mmCIF file of C-alpha atoms and ligand atoms in Angstrom:
data_model
loop_
_atom_site.group_PDB
_atom_site.id
_atom_site.type_symbol
_atom_site.label_atom_id
_atom_site.label_comp_id
_atom_site.label_asym_id
_atom_site.label_seq_id
_atom_site.Cartn_x
_atom_site.Cartn_y
_atom_site.Cartn_z
ATOM 1 C CA MET A 499 -63.250 29.485 -15.561
ATOM 2 C CA GLU A 500 -65.811 31.902 -15.584
ATOM 3 C CA LEU A 501 -65.629 34.062 -12.711
ATOM 4 C CA LEU A 502 -68.639 35.903 -10.999
ATOM 5 C CA PRO A 503 -68.814 39.508 -11.988
ATOM 6 C CA LEU A 504 -67.324 42.292 -9.645
ATOM 7 C CA SER A 505 -69.663 45.162 -9.181
ATOM 8 C CA PRO A 506 -68.723 48.543 -11.238
ATOM 9 C CA ARG A 507 -67.373 51.564 -8.920
ATOM 10 C CA GLY A 508 -69.951 52.982 -6.752
ATOM 11 C CA GLU A 509 -72.574 50.207 -7.507
ATOM 12 C CA THR A 510 -73.876 48.491 -4.481
ATOM 13 C CA PRO A 511 -72.966 44.829 -4.691
ATOM 14 C CA VAL A 512 -75.121 41.938 -4.088
ATOM 15 C CA ARG A 513 -74.985 40.799 -0.461
ATOM 16 C CA ALA A 514 -74.645 37.503 1.396
ATOM 17 C CA LEU A 515 -74.483 36.444 4.987
ATOM 18 C CA THR A 516 -72.324 34.249 6.578
ATOM 19 C CA ILE A 517 -73.022 33.044 10.294
ATOM 20 C CA ALA A 518 -69.992 31.182 11.376
ATOM 21 C CA GLY A 519 -66.817 31.196 13.548
ATOM 22 C CA THR A 520 -63.600 33.442 13.247
ATOM 23 C CA ASP A 521 -60.208 31.782 12.851
ATOM 24 C CA SER A 522 -57.399 33.831 14.520
ATOM 25 C CA GLY A 523 -54.976 32.319 12.050
ATOM 26 C CA GLY A 524 -56.871 33.941 9.327
ATOM 27 C CA GLY A 525 -57.444 30.890 7.133
ATOM 28 C CA ALA A 526 -60.857 29.286 7.656
ATOM 29 C CA GLY A 527 -64.131 30.243 9.065
ATOM 30 C CA ILE A 528 -65.311 33.812 8.659
ATOM 31 C CA GLN A 529 -61.971 34.977 7.209
ATOM 32 C CA ALA A 530 -62.124 32.469 4.550
ATOM 33 C CA ASP A 531 -66.059 33.280 3.726
ATOM 34 C CA SER A 532 -65.303 36.858 3.702
ATOM 35 C CA ARG A 533 -62.391 36.815 1.150
ATOM 36 C CA THR A 534 -64.257 34.471 -1.084
ATOM 37 C CA MET A 535 -67.346 36.467 -1.145
ATOM 38 C CA ALA A 536 -65.312 39.625 -1.949
ATOM 39 C CA MET A 537 -63.573 38.006 -4.703
ATOM 40 C CA CYS A 538 -66.864 36.914 -6.109
ATOM 41 C CA GLY A 539 -68.412 40.381 -6.255
ATOM 42 C CA VAL A 540 -70.424 39.794 -3.028
ATOM 43 C CA HIS A 541 -70.530 42.029 -0.037
ATOM 44 C CA ALA A 542 -69.948 39.855 2.929
ATOM 45 C CA CYS A 543 -72.181 40.268 5.975
ATOM 46 C CA VAL A 544 -71.050 38.539 9.039
ATOM 47 C CA ALA A 545 -72.673 37.156 12.249
ATOM 48 C CA VAL A 546 -70.136 35.843 14.489
ATOM 49 C CA ALA A 547 -71.161 32.565 16.413
ATOM 50 C CA ALA A 548 -67.801 31.788 17.933
ATOM 51 C CA VAL A 549 -64.370 33.047 18.206
ATOM 52 C CA THR A 550 -61.672 30.512 17.980
ATOM 53 C CA VAL A 551 -58.206 30.559 19.269
ATOM 54 C CA GLN A 552 -56.052 28.819 16.646
ATOM 55 C CA ASN A 553 -53.060 28.695 14.578
ATOM 56 C CA SER A 554 -51.877 26.833 11.811
ATOM 57 C CA VAL A 555 -50.816 23.925 13.959
ATOM 58 C CA GLY A 556 -54.272 23.771 15.663
ATOM 59 C CA VAL A 557 -57.265 24.892 17.644
ATOM 60 C CA ARG A 558 -56.627 25.755 21.230
ATOM 61 C CA GLY A 559 -60.172 26.476 22.311
ATOM 62 C CA PHE A 560 -62.976 28.680 21.366
ATOM 63 C CA HIS A 561 -65.415 31.011 22.799
ATOM 64 C CA GLU A 562 -69.044 31.083 22.090
ATOM 65 C CA ILE A 563 -71.170 34.279 21.602
ATOM 66 C CA PRO A 564 -74.482 34.305 23.411
ATOM 67 C CA ALA A 565 -77.141 32.678 21.284
ATOM 68 C CA GLU A 566 -79.423 35.722 21.289
ATOM 69 C CA ILE A 567 -76.505 38.036 20.192
ATOM 70 C CA VAL A 568 -75.804 35.835 16.952
ATOM 71 C CA ALA A 569 -79.505 35.699 16.083
ATOM 72 C CA ASP A 570 -79.563 39.707 16.602
ATOM 73 C CA GLN A 571 -76.606 39.959 14.230
ATOM 74 C CA VAL A 572 -78.788 38.071 11.339
ATOM 75 C CA ARG A 573 -81.903 40.140 12.374
ATOM 76 C CA CYS A 574 -79.906 43.407 12.271
ATOM 77 C CA VAL A 575 -78.225 42.892 8.947
ATOM 78 C CA VAL A 576 -81.309 41.546 7.171
ATOM 79 C CA GLU A 577 -83.646 44.239 8.415
ATOM 80 C CA ASP A 578 -81.479 47.012 6.771
ATOM 81 C CA ILE A 579 -78.749 45.882 4.197
ATOM 82 C CA GLY A 580 -80.796 42.776 2.797
ATOM 83 C CA VAL A 581 -78.918 39.657 1.557
ATOM 84 C CA SER A 582 -79.703 37.332 -1.364
ATOM 85 C CA ALA A 583 -77.902 34.165 0.207
ATOM 86 C CA ALA A 584 -76.786 33.051 3.506
ATOM 87 C CA LYS A 585 -74.349 30.460 4.774
ATOM 88 C CA THR A 586 -73.675 28.848 8.252
ATOM 89 C CA GLY A 587 -70.285 27.421 9.369
ATOM 90 C CA MET A 588 -69.104 26.860 12.949
ATOM 91 C CA LEU A 589 -72.202 27.153 15.208
ATOM 92 C CA ALA A 590 -70.644 25.551 18.232
ATOM 93 C CA SER A 591 -73.888 24.653 20.382
ATOM 94 C CA THR A 592 -77.203 23.479 20.335
ATOM 95 C CA GLN A 593 -78.261 26.864 21.854
ATOM 96 C CA ILE A 594 -76.861 28.668 18.869
ATOM 97 C CA ILE A 595 -78.002 26.288 16.274
ATOM 98 C CA GLU A 596 -81.435 26.817 17.551
ATOM 99 C CA ALA A 597 -81.237 30.459 17.849
ATOM 100 C CA VAL A 598 -79.897 30.793 14.241
ATOM 101 C CA ALA A 599 -82.688 28.346 12.835
ATOM 102 C CA GLN A 600 -85.307 30.597 14.604
ATOM 103 C CA VAL A 601 -83.975 33.716 13.316
ATOM 104 C CA CYS A 602 -83.442 32.354 9.806
ATOM 105 C CA CYS A 603 -87.323 31.203 9.631
ATOM 106 C CA GLU A 604 -88.413 34.692 11.004
ATOM 107 C CA VAL A 605 -86.353 36.724 8.289
ATOM 108 C CA GLY A 606 -87.116 34.306 5.509
ATOM 109 C CA ILE A 607 -83.643 32.559 5.224
ATOM 110 C CA GLY A 608 -83.579 28.796 4.299
ATOM 111 C CA ARG A 609 -84.902 25.997 2.042
ATOM 112 C CA ASP A 610 -88.313 26.964 0.197
ATOM 113 C CA GLN A 611 -87.660 30.730 1.360
ATOM 114 C CA ALA A 612 -86.920 33.780 -0.484
ATOM 115 C CA VAL A 613 -82.953 33.663 0.656
ATOM 116 C CA PRO A 614 -81.314 30.193 0.128
ATOM 117 C CA LEU A 615 -79.192 28.901 3.093
ATOM 118 C CA VAL A 616 -75.987 26.986 2.599
ATOM 119 C CA VAL A 617 -75.305 24.653 5.522
ATOM 120 C CA ASP A 618 -71.677 23.687 6.188
ATOM 121 C CA PRO A 619 -72.281 21.507 9.083
ATOM 122 C CA VAL A 620 -68.749 22.094 10.803
ATOM 123 C CA CYS A 621 -67.851 19.744 13.419
ATOM 124 C CA ALA A 622 -64.108 19.723 13.828
ATOM 125 C CA SER A 623 -60.962 21.206 12.360
ATOM 126 C CA MET A 624 -58.963 19.567 9.938
ATOM 127 C CA HIS A 625 -56.604 18.598 12.846
ATOM 128 C CA GLY A 626 -59.594 16.810 14.508
ATOM 129 C CA ASP A 627 -59.987 19.547 17.186
ATOM 130 C CA PRO A 628 -63.540 19.909 18.129
ATOM 131 C CA LEU A 629 -65.639 22.960 16.893
ATOM 132 C CA LEU A 630 -68.846 21.722 17.964
ATOM 133 C CA HIS A 631 -69.910 20.296 21.275
ATOM 134 C CA ALA A 632 -70.743 16.613 20.661
ATOM 135 C CA ASP A 633 -74.134 17.135 22.256
ATOM 136 C CA ALA A 634 -75.221 19.596 19.463
ATOM 137 C CA LEU A 635 -74.914 16.776 16.636
ATOM 138 C CA ASP A 636 -78.677 16.075 17.319
ATOM 139 C CA ALA A 637 -79.519 19.994 16.500
ATOM 140 C CA ILE A 638 -77.310 19.626 13.385
ATOM 141 C CA ARG A 639 -79.585 16.633 12.483
ATOM 142 C CA SER A 640 -83.093 17.754 13.729
ATOM 143 C CA VAL A 641 -82.615 21.511 13.341
ATOM 144 C CA LEU A 642 -80.122 22.852 10.769
ATOM 145 C CA VAL A 643 -79.874 20.287 8.035
ATOM 146 C CA PRO A 644 -83.715 20.433 7.391
ATOM 147 C CA LEU A 645 -83.206 24.251 6.902
ATOM 148 C CA ALA A 646 -80.743 23.782 4.330
ATOM 149 C CA THR A 647 -81.019 24.765 0.586
ATOM 150 C CA VAL A 648 -77.916 22.780 0.226
ATOM 151 C CA VAL A 649 -75.811 20.920 3.108
ATOM 152 C CA THR A 650 -72.008 20.592 2.410
ATOM 153 C CA PRO A 651 -70.279 18.079 4.733
ATOM 154 C CA ASN A 652 -66.992 16.466 4.311
ATOM 155 C CA LEU A 653 -66.756 12.925 4.834
ATOM 156 C CA ASP A 654 -66.060 12.974 8.524
ATOM 157 C CA GLU A 655 -69.063 15.167 8.884
ATOM 158 C CA VAL A 656 -71.132 12.552 6.942
ATOM 159 C CA ARG A 657 -69.999 9.797 9.263
ATOM 160 C CA LEU A 658 -71.016 12.008 12.429
ATOM 161 C CA ILE A 659 -74.263 13.051 11.025
ATOM 162 C CA THR A 660 -75.370 9.729 9.316
ATOM 163 C CA SER A 661 -73.246 6.967 10.671
ATOM 164 C CA ILE A 662 -72.284 6.088 7.076
ATOM 165 C CA ASP A 663 -68.888 5.731 6.256
ATOM 166 C CA VAL A 664 -68.226 6.730 2.564
ATOM 167 C CA VAL A 665 -65.574 4.633 0.938
ATOM 168 C CA ASP A 666 -66.929 4.605 -2.576
ATOM 169 C CA ASP A 667 -69.587 5.696 -4.994
ATOM 170 C CA ALA A 668 -72.375 3.461 -3.456
ATOM 171 C CA SER A 669 -71.788 4.585 0.142
ATOM 172 C CA ALA A 670 -71.545 8.066 -1.016
ATOM 173 C CA ARG A 671 -74.945 7.723 -2.761
ATOM 174 C CA ARG A 672 -76.402 6.042 0.535
ATOM 175 C CA ALA A 673 -74.969 8.922 2.487
ATOM 176 C CA ALA A 674 -76.617 11.618 0.215
ATOM 177 C CA GLU A 675 -79.957 9.830 0.547
ATOM 178 C CA ALA A 676 -79.769 9.748 4.305
ATOM 179 C CA LEU A 677 -78.832 13.616 4.446
ATOM 180 C CA HIS A 678 -81.626 14.248 2.076
ATOM 181 C CA ALA A 679 -83.966 12.082 4.156
ATOM 182 C CA LEU A 680 -83.142 14.479 7.151
ATOM 183 C CA GLY A 681 -84.840 17.387 5.261
ATOM 184 C CA ALA A 682 -82.079 19.037 3.039
ATOM 185 C CA ARG A 683 -83.597 20.270 -0.320
ATOM 186 C CA TRP A 684 -79.929 19.590 -1.851
ATOM 187 C CA VAL A 685 -77.097 17.591 -0.536
ATOM 188 C CA ILE A 686 -73.518 17.606 -1.660
ATOM 189 C CA VAL A 687 -71.341 14.575 -0.402
ATOM 190 C CA LYS A 688 -67.702 16.002 -1.064
ATOM 191 C CA GLY A 689 -65.202 13.232 -2.277
ATOM 192 C CA GLY A 690 -62.176 15.558 -1.804
ATOM 193 C CA HIS A 691 -61.040 13.347 1.307
ATOM 194 C CA LEU A 692 -61.405 10.190 -0.604
ATOM 195 C CA ARG A 693 -57.707 9.817 -1.578
ATOM 196 C CA SER A 694 -58.291 7.022 -4.187
ATOM 197 C CA SER A 695 -58.277 8.974 -7.550
ATOM 198 C CA ALA A 696 -56.588 11.639 -9.580
ATOM 199 C CA MET A 697 -59.953 13.633 -9.425
ATOM 200 C CA SER A 698 -62.010 14.838 -6.794
ATOM 201 C CA THR A 699 -65.769 14.179 -7.216
ATOM 202 C CA ASP A 700 -68.434 15.707 -5.254
ATOM 203 C CA LEU A 701 -72.123 14.203 -5.601
ATOM 204 C CA LEU A 702 -74.975 16.507 -5.634
ATOM 205 C CA PHE A 703 -78.471 14.979 -4.967
ATOM 206 C CA ASP A 704 -81.985 16.779 -4.981
ATOM 207 C CA GLY A 705 -83.801 13.546 -3.870
ATOM 208 C CA ASP A 706 -84.306 12.405 -7.480
ATOM 209 C CA ARG A 707 -81.141 12.940 -9.478
ATOM 210 C CA PHE A 708 -77.389 12.615 -8.892
ATOM 211 C CA LEU A 709 -75.151 14.967 -10.386
ATOM 212 C CA GLU A 710 -71.180 14.491 -10.213
ATOM 213 C CA PHE A 711 -68.840 17.224 -10.559
ATOM 214 C CA SER A 712 -65.121 16.193 -10.949
ATOM 215 C CA THR A 713 -62.020 18.519 -10.759
ATOM 216 C CA PRO A 714 -58.351 17.489 -10.824
ATOM 217 C CA ARG A 715 -57.213 16.601 -7.295
ATOM 218 C CA ILE A 716 -54.697 19.320 -6.082
ATOM 219 C CA ASP A 717 -52.188 17.533 -3.604
ATOM 220 C CA THR A 718 -51.326 19.968 -1.092
ATOM 221 C CA GLY A 719 -50.991 20.038 2.672
ATOM 222 C CA ASN A 720 -52.150 23.609 2.676
ATOM 223 C CA ASP A 721 -55.848 23.265 2.446
ATOM 224 C CA HIS A 722 -56.891 24.912 5.736
ATOM 225 C CA GLY A 723 -60.425 26.456 5.090
ATOM 226 C CA GLY A 724 -60.917 24.555 1.939
ATOM 227 C CA GLY A 725 -64.611 23.306 2.972
ATOM 228 C CA ASP A 726 -65.496 26.801 4.122
ATOM 229 C CA THR A 727 -64.275 28.131 0.753
ATOM 230 C CA LEU A 728 -66.288 25.699 -1.391
ATOM 231 C CA ALA A 729 -69.463 26.570 0.642
ATOM 232 C CA ALA A 730 -68.807 30.402 0.601
ATOM 233 C CA ALA A 731 -68.158 30.250 -3.225
ATOM 234 C CA ILE A 732 -71.690 28.355 -3.567
ATOM 235 C CA THR A 733 -73.427 31.033 -1.425
ATOM 236 C CA SER A 734 -71.945 33.714 -3.633
ATOM 237 C CA ALA A 735 -73.042 32.287 -6.866
ATOM 238 C CA LEU A 736 -76.565 31.633 -5.530
ATOM 239 C CA ALA A 737 -76.480 35.329 -4.267
ATOM 240 C CA HIS A 738 -75.696 36.054 -8.017
ATOM 241 C CA GLY A 739 -78.822 34.122 -8.823
ATOM 242 C CA ARG A 740 -77.426 31.032 -10.033
ATOM 243 C CA SER A 741 -78.954 27.737 -9.726
ATOM 244 C CA VAL A 742 -77.635 25.187 -7.102
ATOM 245 C CA PRO A 743 -76.015 22.836 -10.000
ATOM 246 C CA GLU A 744 -74.584 25.901 -11.514
ATOM 247 C CA ALA A 745 -73.376 27.320 -7.931
ATOM 248 C CA VAL A 746 -71.731 24.008 -7.153
ATOM 249 C CA GLU A 747 -70.062 23.632 -10.702
ATOM 250 C CA PHE A 748 -68.597 27.330 -10.286
ATOM 251 C CA ALA A 749 -67.515 26.429 -6.569
ATOM 252 C CA LYS A 750 -65.659 23.292 -7.641
ATOM 253 C CA GLU A 751 -63.604 25.438 -10.260
ATOM 254 C CA TRP A 752 -63.204 27.998 -7.625
ATOM 255 C CA ILE A 753 -61.708 25.799 -4.935
ATOM 256 C CA THR A 754 -59.480 24.203 -7.324
ATOM 257 C CA LYS A 755 -58.035 27.534 -8.006
ATOM 258 C CA CYS A 756 -57.822 28.333 -4.344
ATOM 259 C CA LEU A 757 -55.960 25.101 -3.804
ATOM 260 C CA GLU A 758 -53.524 25.762 -6.745
ATOM 261 C CA TRP A 759 -52.813 29.085 -5.183
ATOM 262 C CA ALA A 760 -52.514 27.795 -1.371
ATOM 263 C CA TYR A 761 -49.371 28.771 0.383
ATOM 264 C CA ASP A 762 -47.351 27.746 3.548
ATOM 265 C CA LEU A 763 -48.175 29.483 6.692
ATOM 266 C CA GLY A 764 -46.780 28.961 10.079
ATOM 267 C CA HIS A 765 -45.448 25.345 11.125
ATOM 268 C CA GLY A 766 -48.502 23.480 10.411
ATOM 269 C CA HIS A 767 -51.082 23.577 7.545
ATOM 270 C CA GLY A 768 -51.463 26.655 5.293
ATOM 271 C CA PRO A 769 -54.697 28.091 4.023
ATOM 272 C CA VAL A 770 -56.218 27.923 0.405
ATOM 273 C CA ASN A 771 -55.927 31.173 -1.143
ATOM 274 C CA PRO A 772 -59.289 33.036 -2.357
ATOM 275 C CA LEU A 773 -57.458 35.782 -3.375
ATOM 276 C CA TRP A 774 -55.745 34.031 -6.295
ATOM 277 C CA ARG A 775 -57.995 36.237 -8.730
ATOM 278 C CA LEU A 776 -56.175 39.464 -7.950
ATOM 279 C CA ASN A 777 -52.598 37.893 -9.223
ATOM 280 C CA GLU A 778 -53.948 35.814 -11.977
ATOM 281 C CA ARG A 779 -54.341 38.300 -14.812
HETATM 282 O O1 PXL B 914 -62.700 24.591 8.206
HETATM 283 C C1 PXL B 914 -63.746 24.530 8.988
HETATM 284 C C2 PXL B 914 -63.710 25.585 10.085
HETATM 285 C C3 PXL B 914 -64.772 26.337 10.040
HETATM 286 N N1 PXL B 914 -64.625 27.596 10.934
HETATM 287 C C4 PXL B 914 -63.680 27.684 11.616
HETATM 288 C C5 PXL B 914 -62.507 27.157 11.718
HETATM 289 C C6 PXL B 914 -62.527 26.015 10.894
HETATM 290 C C7 PXL B 914 -61.397 25.104 10.919
HETATM 291 O O2 PXL B 914 -60.283 25.092 11.427
HETATM 292 O O3 PXL B 914 -61.561 27.206 12.624
HETATM 293 C C8 PXL B 914 -63.764 28.873 12.525
#
């Protein structure tokens, strides 16, 4: 695959911002985003929205950062360092979603703005543990998705947001249309959790055309942080100036490599491995 360029010694890399939750187990969330961005030649700036208490077996709880502190982290980074793409992950609550949306509009992050925004509408962990208050789904629909340059739900998130159960290509297209109608510029419906084929096919929709991206399905129980990593790879490619279809094509190949290099960790599910680039020469 063609990798994104690392910056030469002493040269300031392109920057991207992740607004998300931390994972004490080190596999998902901000930890996955930062590693992926670093390996894609992007300096990762970080606005922490929530701190999770978790290991490879599950999430025991989370603590939200006050909404104004989340927004201030974004403002502070953009003012000085500047970013060319941004991503949201776990935002936990309506208050945080609203504060993030407001500051993004204020500083020029979001669809049709100078800085594209990848919205990964994180609702729950792979174990089904909640990472979003149930009453915040409305804010995801009405405030966050409309701000997205690209929205990247998995099939569980598609069901929660649109009430559409994706079981085949026709329902995936219906779901993409429903998400686009909420206001996202581009929609990806990820087929990775549809276990029916040897390929993992993601559908990309811009309100007009459907594009399909297929990569070989990597069967591993170690896929913790996979969604975050895919969205962070899209964000990284956008930060380098790639178009959305180019970024998605890159990210599909990137996550396939991260899955091939995934490893066991603890007693539950291990993480995908964004550091594979260091080992595969
Ligand atoms: O993979 C979704 C996700 C996002 N963000 C945080 C997480 C998880 C999954 O566990 O912990 C902080």
